[in-house]
Amino acid sequence: MTAYIPFARPEIDEDTIAAVSEVLRSGWITSGPQVQRFESELAAYFGGRPVRVFTHATAALEVAVRLASVGPGDEVIVPAMTFAASANVVALAGGRPVLVDVDLDSRNTDAARIEAAITPRTRAIMPVHFAGLPVDLEPIYALAARRGLRVIEDAAHAMGASSRGRRIGAQGDLVAFSFHPNKNMTTIEGGALSFRDPGELERAERLRFHGIRKLPGGGMDVLEHAGKSNLSDVSAAIGIAQLARLERFNARRGALARRYLEKLGGVSGLRLPAAGHAGHAWHLFAPLVDFDALNTTRERFIQAMHARGIGVGVHYQALHLFEAFRRLGYRAGDFPNAETIGARTVTLPLHTQLRDEDVERVCEAVKASVRQAK
Ligand SMILES: *Cc1c(COP(=O)(O)O)cnc(C)c1O
């Protein structure tokens, strides 16, 4: 029997497990010395910018949205092709996620689409570095500066990505990362926020811990209502070990993606993702399959892949077609590219433990599943 190939899989080595055991035995398991060390190593990784870590990227985005003063009546521009968390945090703050379409190949949005969606109520722009392919940031930041807008980058896919030779997270305004097990590095659950303005750190720390300010003498005050999203030392210890291996992880992802591109080039009915960007973090490898032209459905394709022992994901369905977004007034037809991606995308296995021969197996299965469809 051949082994099942999942579409994502974290890589945790024995040293990491030993480091976690040490934290568990230390007597201090929630936020403490490991979190401090993880934050300072992340700061060094991002060229000295301050970084704070959270229980997940969604919490980092929630804090970013509050730092950007998004409240009732405010709008934040978000691509229609992303994970629901990007837009949910805006709605949860009482704001309105104003969706924009993306490019069919890069899956990213751009300054022109964003500019067309700006209104007097726009507070912030949230570009998403989809699948780890960096958004073209320069025109977006130029636009934000011209219009006086904050930029919150959803870099959940983009740990280790770079744009014009500079790391995502080492530039920009507020940049959020995810360390969910499916992402390029993990802390089990976890996230980080990289800051341009060190003056926002104190408030960010409050927002991740009940709005509390500690007073000299041991007392405290609660300055504003806030939730709780501090990372544990156990997770931070995993993050420290993962960060040390990130370059290797991403190099392997890149090599596997190039192999896919080579093996799947020219397969009819398949549209491959944009490639050739040197700073791509290759979080996902997700071609578009024209199921209609192949006279089949995504469900049948996924079943056929499963039958060959291969996991396939869907990243993502278009946001505006979900019930909660339809309630905001969005309709089918609003964002044609996001809809096409949402209907045709399939995420093929891409993780550091995938072997070259696994890629061969996946590609053969894709070709067979596409043929079988006819
Ligand atoms: C994974 C993901 C998030 C949320 O990350 P969590 O760490 O699970 O909260 C946000 N945005 C995008 C684009 C993601 O892929």
Short mmCIF file of C-alpha atoms and ligand atoms in Angstrom, two decimals:
data_model
loop_
_atom_site.label_atom_id
_atom_site.label_comp_id
_atom_site.label_asym_id
_atom_site.label_seq_id
_atom_site.Cartn_x
_atom_site.Cartn_y
_atom_site.Cartn_z
CA MET A 1 0.00 0.00 0.00
CA THR A 2 1.27 3.46 -0.82
CA ALA A 3 1.26 6.05 1.92
CA TYR A 4 -1.37 8.79 2.03
CA ILE A 5 -0.01 12.20 1.05
CA PRO A 6 -1.68 15.06 2.95
CA PHE A 7 -1.77 18.51 1.34
CA ALA A 8 -0.04 20.05 4.37
CA ARG A 9 2.02 18.66 7.22
CA PRO A 10 4.09 20.37 9.93
CA GLU A 11 7.67 19.23 10.47
CA ILE A 12 8.63 18.96 14.15
CA ASP A 13 12.06 17.48 14.91
CA GLU A 14 13.29 15.72 18.07
CA ASP A 15 15.21 18.81 19.23
CA THR A 16 11.95 20.76 19.19
CA ILE A 17 10.19 18.07 21.19
CA ALA A 18 13.06 18.15 23.69
CA ALA A 19 12.82 21.96 23.92
CA VAL A 20 9.08 21.68 24.60
CA SER A 21 9.68 19.07 27.31
CA GLU A 22 12.14 21.42 28.94
CA VAL A 23 9.58 24.23 29.02
CA LEU A 24 6.95 21.87 30.43
CA ARG A 25 9.33 20.81 33.19
CA SER A 26 10.47 24.38 33.92
CA GLY A 27 7.40 25.35 35.92
CA TRP A 28 6.64 28.35 33.64
CA ILE A 29 4.51 27.35 30.68
CA THR A 30 2.48 30.41 29.69
CA SER A 31 3.95 33.69 28.30
CA GLY A 32 7.42 34.17 29.78
CA PRO A 33 11.07 33.90 28.80
CA GLN A 34 10.42 31.79 25.67
CA VAL A 35 7.93 34.35 24.34
CA GLN A 36 10.43 37.16 24.96
CA ARG A 37 13.16 35.26 23.17
CA PHE A 38 10.84 34.33 20.26
CA GLU A 39 9.82 37.98 19.90
CA SER A 40 13.39 39.19 19.88
CA GLU A 41 14.42 36.54 17.33
CA LEU A 42 11.48 37.51 15.13
CA ALA A 43 12.47 41.16 15.50
CA ALA A 44 16.01 40.31 14.38
CA TYR A 45 14.54 38.31 11.46
CA PHE A 46 12.55 41.39 10.44
CA GLY A 47 15.56 43.69 10.39
CA GLY A 48 15.12 45.02 13.91
CA ARG A 49 11.43 45.91 13.69
CA PRO A 50 9.47 45.30 16.88
CA VAL A 51 7.29 42.15 16.85
CA ARG A 52 4.67 40.83 19.26
CA VAL A 53 3.26 37.31 19.20
CA PHE A 54 -0.32 36.15 19.69
CA THR A 55 -2.37 32.99 20.08
CA HIS A 56 -3.14 33.09 16.35
CA ALA A 57 -2.93 35.39 13.35
CA THR A 58 -6.62 36.20 13.65
CA ALA A 59 -5.86 37.81 17.05
CA ALA A 60 -2.90 39.69 15.54
CA LEU A 61 -5.25 41.01 12.84
CA GLU A 62 -7.88 41.94 15.43
CA VAL A 63 -5.27 43.96 17.33
CA ALA A 64 -4.05 45.55 14.08
CA VAL A 65 -7.60 46.58 13.21
CA ARG A 66 -7.98 48.27 16.61
CA LEU A 67 -4.62 49.99 16.28
CA ALA A 68 -5.85 51.33 12.94
CA SER A 69 -8.89 52.77 14.78
CA VAL A 70 -11.39 50.83 12.70
CA GLY A 71 -14.83 51.18 14.23
CA PRO A 72 -18.49 51.43 13.29
CA GLY A 73 -18.93 53.09 9.90
CA ASP A 74 -15.30 52.61 8.88
CA GLU A 75 -14.28 50.68 5.80
CA VAL A 76 -11.30 48.44 5.21
CA ILE A 77 -10.44 47.24 1.72
CA VAL A 78 -9.90 43.47 1.61
CA PRO A 79 -9.50 41.12 -1.37
CA ALA A 80 -12.48 38.86 -2.13
CA MET A 81 -10.04 35.95 -2.48
CA THR A 82 -8.60 35.24 0.96
CA PHE A 83 -9.39 33.29 4.11
CA ALA A 84 -12.49 34.56 5.92
CA ALA A 85 -10.40 35.79 8.89
CA SER A 86 -9.03 38.75 6.88
CA ALA A 87 -12.49 40.28 6.48
CA ASN A 88 -14.11 38.89 9.64
CA VAL A 89 -11.85 40.95 11.90
CA VAL A 90 -13.05 44.12 10.19
CA ALA A 91 -16.71 43.22 10.65
CA LEU A 92 -16.08 42.17 14.26
CA ALA A 93 -14.70 45.65 14.98
CA GLY A 94 -17.95 47.11 13.64
CA GLY A 95 -16.39 48.12 10.34
CA ARG A 96 -17.27 47.14 6.81
CA PRO A 97 -15.00 44.91 4.75
CA VAL A 98 -15.03 46.47 1.28
CA LEU A 99 -14.08 43.67 -1.06
CA VAL A 100 -12.05 44.03 -4.25
CA ASP A 101 -11.20 41.56 -6.98
CA VAL A 102 -7.81 39.92 -7.54
CA ASP A 103 -5.68 38.84 -10.47
CA LEU A 104 -6.41 35.36 -11.84
CA ASP A 105 -2.76 34.23 -11.83
CA SER A 106 -1.12 36.05 -8.90
CA ARG A 107 -4.36 35.78 -6.87
CA ASN A 108 -3.32 39.13 -5.40
CA THR A 109 -5.04 42.47 -5.58
CA ASP A 110 -3.33 45.69 -6.66
CA ALA A 111 -3.26 49.46 -6.15
CA ALA A 112 -5.63 50.20 -9.06
CA ARG A 113 -8.36 47.91 -7.75
CA ILE A 114 -7.87 49.28 -4.24
CA GLU A 115 -7.94 52.92 -5.33
CA ALA A 116 -11.24 52.38 -7.12
CA ALA A 117 -12.77 51.15 -3.85
CA ILE A 118 -11.64 54.04 -1.64
CA THR A 119 -14.41 56.20 -0.16
CA PRO A 120 -14.39 58.96 2.48
CA ARG A 121 -15.00 56.21 5.08
CA THR A 122 -11.98 54.10 4.16
CA ARG A 123 -9.61 53.72 7.11
CA ALA A 124 -7.27 51.00 6.03
CA ILE A 125 -6.15 48.68 3.24
CA MET A 126 -5.52 44.99 3.87
CA PRO A 127 -3.42 43.40 1.15
CA VAL A 128 -3.03 39.61 1.40
CA HIS A 129 0.16 37.95 0.11
CA PHE A 130 -1.74 35.04 -1.38
CA ALA A 131 -0.07 31.63 -1.25
CA GLY A 132 3.16 33.42 -0.24
CA LEU A 133 3.47 35.47 -3.43
CA PRO A 134 4.21 39.04 -2.33
CA VAL A 135 1.76 41.73 -3.32
CA ASP A 136 3.36 44.64 -5.21
CA LEU A 137 3.56 46.84 -2.13
CA GLU A 138 5.18 50.02 -3.41
CA PRO A 139 2.16 51.42 -5.29
CA ILE A 140 -0.14 50.37 -2.44
CA TYR A 141 1.95 52.23 0.16
CA ALA A 142 2.20 55.24 -2.16
CA LEU A 143 -1.59 55.22 -2.43
CA ALA A 144 -2.00 54.80 1.35
CA ALA A 145 0.34 57.74 1.99
CA ARG A 146 -1.55 59.92 -0.52
CA ARG A 147 -4.92 59.11 1.02
CA GLY A 148 -3.85 58.95 4.68
CA LEU A 149 -4.72 55.27 5.17
CA ARG A 150 -3.29 52.59 7.40
CA VAL A 151 -2.08 49.36 5.79
CA ILE A 152 -2.58 46.02 7.53
CA GLU A 153 -0.80 43.29 5.59
CA ASP A 154 -2.26 39.82 6.01
CA ALA A 155 0.99 37.91 5.63
CA ALA A 156 -0.39 34.65 7.06
CA HIS A 157 0.96 32.86 3.95
CA ALA A 158 4.13 34.87 3.61
CA MET A 159 6.56 33.97 6.41
CA GLY A 160 9.96 34.14 4.68
CA ALA A 161 8.67 35.88 1.54
CA SER A 162 10.39 39.00 0.24
CA SER A 163 9.54 41.81 -2.10
CA ARG A 164 12.19 43.82 -3.99
CA GLY A 165 14.86 42.17 -1.86
CA ARG A 166 13.24 43.08 1.47
CA ARG A 167 11.44 40.63 3.70
CA ILE A 168 7.70 40.88 4.10
CA GLY A 169 7.41 42.02 7.72
CA ALA A 170 10.70 43.97 7.59
CA GLN A 171 8.85 46.76 5.79
CA GLY A 172 5.34 48.16 5.77
CA ASP A 173 2.92 49.36 8.43
CA LEU A 174 1.28 46.52 10.43
CA VAL A 175 2.15 43.04 9.13
CA ALA A 176 0.46 39.91 10.52
CA PHE A 177 1.75 36.33 10.25
CA SER A 178 0.22 32.95 11.09
CA PHE A 179 1.92 29.97 12.71
CA HIS A 180 -0.99 27.57 12.22
CA PRO A 181 0.28 24.01 11.51
CA ASN A 182 -0.56 24.33 7.80
CA LYS A 183 1.50 27.51 7.38
CA ASN A 184 5.21 27.71 6.47
CA MET A 185 6.26 27.51 10.13
CA THR A 186 4.21 26.64 13.18
CA THR A 187 3.80 27.18 16.92
CA ILE A 188 0.77 24.78 16.86
CA GLU A 189 -1.52 27.83 16.97
CA GLY A 190 0.09 31.24 16.89
CA GLY A 191 0.62 34.50 15.10
CA ALA A 192 2.79 37.60 15.07
CA LEU A 193 2.48 41.27 14.30
CA SER A 194 5.39 43.34 13.01
CA PHE A 195 5.22 47.09 13.71
CA ARG A 196 6.56 50.14 11.92
CA ASP A 197 5.71 52.39 14.87
CA PRO A 198 7.27 51.26 18.19
CA GLY A 199 4.91 53.73 19.86
CA GLU A 200 2.07 51.24 19.24
CA LEU A 201 3.67 48.36 21.17
CA GLU A 202 2.38 49.30 24.58
CA ARG A 203 -1.20 49.41 23.37
CA ALA A 204 -0.79 46.18 21.41
CA GLU A 205 0.40 44.47 24.59
CA ARG A 206 -2.67 45.79 26.39
CA LEU A 207 -4.96 44.62 23.64
CA ARG A 208 -3.62 41.09 23.91
CA PHE A 209 -4.11 41.05 27.69
CA HIS A 210 -7.48 42.34 28.90
CA GLY A 211 -6.65 46.03 28.38
CA ILE A 212 -4.55 45.93 31.53
CA ARG A 213 -1.86 48.42 32.47
CA LYS A 214 0.28 47.38 35.38
CA LEU A 215 0.89 50.11 37.92
CA PRO A 216 3.99 50.63 40.00
CA GLY A 217 3.53 49.02 43.38
CA GLY A 218 1.78 45.92 42.02
CA GLY A 219 -1.65 47.36 41.21
CA MET A 220 -3.30 47.55 37.84
CA ASP A 221 -5.80 49.52 35.82
CA VAL A 222 -7.97 48.42 32.91
CA LEU A 223 -7.63 51.16 30.31
CA GLU A 224 -9.97 49.71 27.69
CA HIS A 225 -11.94 46.56 26.97
CA ALA A 226 -9.83 43.92 25.32
CA GLY A 227 -9.63 40.19 24.87
CA LYS A 228 -6.79 37.82 25.61
CA SER A 229 -4.44 36.43 23.04
CA ASN A 230 -0.99 35.99 24.59
CA LEU A 231 1.07 33.05 23.28
CA SER A 232 2.27 30.33 25.67
CA ASP A 233 5.96 29.61 26.29
CA VAL A 234 5.37 26.07 25.04
CA SER A 235 4.29 27.42 21.65
CA ALA A 236 7.08 30.01 21.65
CA ALA A 237 9.69 27.27 22.16
CA ILE A 238 8.34 25.53 19.05
CA GLY A 239 8.45 28.84 17.19
CA ILE A 240 12.09 29.47 18.08
CA ALA A 241 13.06 26.06 16.69
CA GLN A 242 10.89 26.51 13.59
CA LEU A 243 12.26 29.97 12.82
CA ALA A 244 15.78 28.54 12.81
CA ARG A 245 14.70 26.09 10.09
CA LEU A 246 12.46 28.42 8.08
CA GLU A 247 14.96 29.16 5.31
CA ARG A 248 15.43 25.43 4.73
CA PHE A 249 11.70 24.79 4.87
CA ASN A 250 11.03 27.48 2.27
CA ALA A 251 13.88 26.39 0.00
CA ARG A 252 12.34 22.92 -0.07
CA ARG A 253 8.89 24.36 -0.77
CA GLY A 254 10.33 26.36 -3.66
CA ALA A 255 12.07 23.33 -5.14
CA LEU A 256 8.87 21.27 -4.94
CA ALA A 257 6.83 24.08 -6.52
CA ARG A 258 9.29 24.29 -9.43
CA ARG A 259 8.98 20.53 -9.90
CA TYR A 260 5.19 20.84 -10.03
CA LEU A 261 5.39 23.68 -12.54
CA GLU A 262 7.64 21.62 -14.76
CA LYS A 263 5.59 18.42 -14.55
CA LEU A 264 2.17 20.07 -14.92
CA GLY A 265 3.03 22.55 -17.68
CA GLY A 266 0.84 22.01 -20.72
CA VAL A 267 -1.75 19.75 -19.05
CA SER A 268 -5.01 20.76 -20.69
CA GLY A 269 -7.70 22.25 -18.48
CA LEU A 270 -5.08 23.31 -15.93
CA ARG A 271 -4.00 26.89 -15.25
CA LEU A 272 -0.85 27.07 -13.15
CA PRO A 273 -0.25 29.77 -10.52
CA ALA A 274 2.01 32.73 -11.26
CA ALA A 275 5.66 31.78 -10.77
CA GLY A 276 9.07 33.32 -11.29
CA HIS A 277 8.95 35.69 -8.32
CA ALA A 278 12.24 35.28 -6.43
CA GLY A 279 10.65 36.19 -3.08
CA HIS A 280 7.75 33.71 -3.27
CA ALA A 281 7.31 31.75 0.00
CA TRP A 282 5.27 29.01 -1.73
CA HIS A 283 2.80 28.45 1.07
CA LEU A 284 0.38 26.82 -1.37
CA PHE A 285 0.61 25.26 -4.80
CA ALA A 286 -2.88 25.66 -6.20
CA PRO A 287 -3.60 25.38 -9.92
CA LEU A 288 -7.01 26.24 -11.35
CA VAL A 289 -8.82 23.35 -13.00
CA ASP A 290 -11.48 24.18 -15.60
CA PHE A 291 -13.94 21.58 -14.38
CA ASP A 292 -16.70 22.73 -16.77
CA ALA A 293 -14.49 22.33 -19.84
CA LEU A 294 -13.40 18.91 -18.56
CA ASN A 295 -17.04 18.00 -18.01
CA THR A 296 -16.59 17.19 -14.34
CA THR A 297 -16.78 18.76 -10.89
CA ARG A 298 -14.24 19.63 -8.20
CA GLU A 299 -15.92 17.11 -5.93
CA ARG A 300 -15.26 14.30 -8.42
CA PHE A 301 -11.69 15.47 -8.96
CA ILE A 302 -11.02 15.52 -5.20
CA GLN A 303 -12.58 12.06 -4.83
CA ALA A 304 -10.42 10.70 -7.65
CA MET A 305 -7.31 12.15 -5.99
CA HIS A 306 -8.37 10.70 -2.65
CA ALA A 307 -8.80 7.30 -4.24
CA ARG A 308 -5.11 7.55 -5.19
CA GLY A 309 -4.14 8.46 -1.64
CA ILE A 310 -3.65 12.16 -2.19
CA GLY A 311 -5.09 14.98 -0.11
CA VAL A 312 -6.39 18.07 -1.90
CA GLY A 313 -7.44 21.35 -0.28
CA VAL A 314 -9.56 24.29 -1.44
CA HIS A 315 -7.99 27.72 -0.75
CA TYR A 316 -10.39 29.44 -0.90
CA GLN A 317 -13.99 29.95 -1.90
CA ALA A 318 -14.71 33.58 -2.83
CA LEU A 319 -15.64 35.56 0.29
CA HIS A 320 -18.54 37.50 -1.18
CA LEU A 321 -20.53 34.34 -1.92
CA PHE A 322 -20.61 33.27 1.74
CA GLU A 323 -23.85 33.89 3.59
CA ALA A 324 -22.37 36.40 6.07
CA PHE A 325 -20.99 38.48 3.17
CA ARG A 326 -24.14 38.27 1.08
CA ARG A 327 -25.84 39.84 4.08
CA LEU A 328 -23.50 42.80 3.56
CA GLY A 329 -25.01 43.18 0.09
CA TYR A 330 -22.55 41.24 -2.07
CA ARG A 331 -23.80 39.13 -4.95
CA ALA A 332 -22.59 36.58 -7.48
CA GLY A 333 -20.90 38.42 -10.33
CA ASP A 334 -19.36 41.13 -8.15
CA PHE A 335 -15.79 39.80 -8.34
CA PRO A 336 -15.42 37.55 -11.40
CA ASN A 337 -11.78 36.54 -10.86
CA ALA A 338 -12.29 35.66 -7.21
CA GLU A 339 -15.30 33.60 -8.30
CA THR A 340 -13.32 31.77 -10.97
CA ILE A 341 -10.52 31.01 -8.52
CA GLY A 342 -13.02 29.98 -5.85
CA ALA A 343 -14.75 27.59 -8.23
CA ARG A 344 -11.64 26.09 -9.85
CA THR A 345 -8.85 26.11 -7.28
CA VAL A 346 -7.35 22.90 -5.92
CA THR A 347 -4.46 22.88 -3.43
CA LEU A 348 -2.00 20.11 -4.18
CA PRO A 349 0.27 18.69 -1.46
CA LEU A 350 3.13 21.05 -0.62
CA HIS A 351 5.11 20.55 2.57
CA THR A 352 8.69 20.00 3.61
CA GLN A 353 8.42 16.24 4.04
CA LEU A 354 7.18 15.69 0.49
CA ARG A 355 9.74 13.75 -1.56
CA ASP A 356 10.45 14.28 -5.25
CA GLU A 357 8.79 10.96 -6.04
CA ASP A 358 5.67 12.08 -4.14
CA VAL A 359 5.40 15.02 -6.55
CA GLU A 360 5.60 12.56 -9.47
CA ARG A 361 2.80 10.56 -7.87
CA VAL A 362 0.64 13.66 -7.34
CA CYS A 363 1.20 14.82 -10.94
CA GLU A 364 0.33 11.41 -12.37
CA ALA A 365 -2.80 11.39 -10.22
CA VAL A 366 -3.76 14.90 -11.41
CA LYS A 367 -3.37 13.84 -15.06
CA ALA A 368 -5.36 10.67 -14.47
CA SER A 369 -8.08 12.46 -12.49
CA VAL A 370 -8.43 15.03 -15.26
CA ARG A 371 -8.57 12.31 -17.94
CA GLN A 372 -10.98 10.18 -15.95
CA ALA A 373 -13.25 13.17 -15.82
CA LYS A 374 -13.96 13.15 -19.57
C1 LIG B 1 -4.42 31.09 8.22
C2 LIG B 1 -4.87 32.45 7.82
C3 LIG B 1 -5.30 33.41 8.75
C4 LIG B 1 -5.55 33.09 10.19
O1 LIG B 1 -4.48 32.48 10.81
P1 LIG B 1 -4.70 31.84 12.25
O2 LIG B 1 -3.31 31.77 12.79
O3 LIG B 1 -5.29 30.48 12.01
O4 LIG B 1 -5.59 32.71 13.02
C5 LIG B 1 -5.57 34.68 8.31
N1 LIG B 1 -5.47 35.01 7.01
C6 LIG B 1 -5.09 34.12 6.09
C7 LIG B 1 -4.98 34.55 4.67
C8 LIG B 1 -4.80 32.80 6.46
O5 LIG B 1 -4.47 31.91 5.53
#
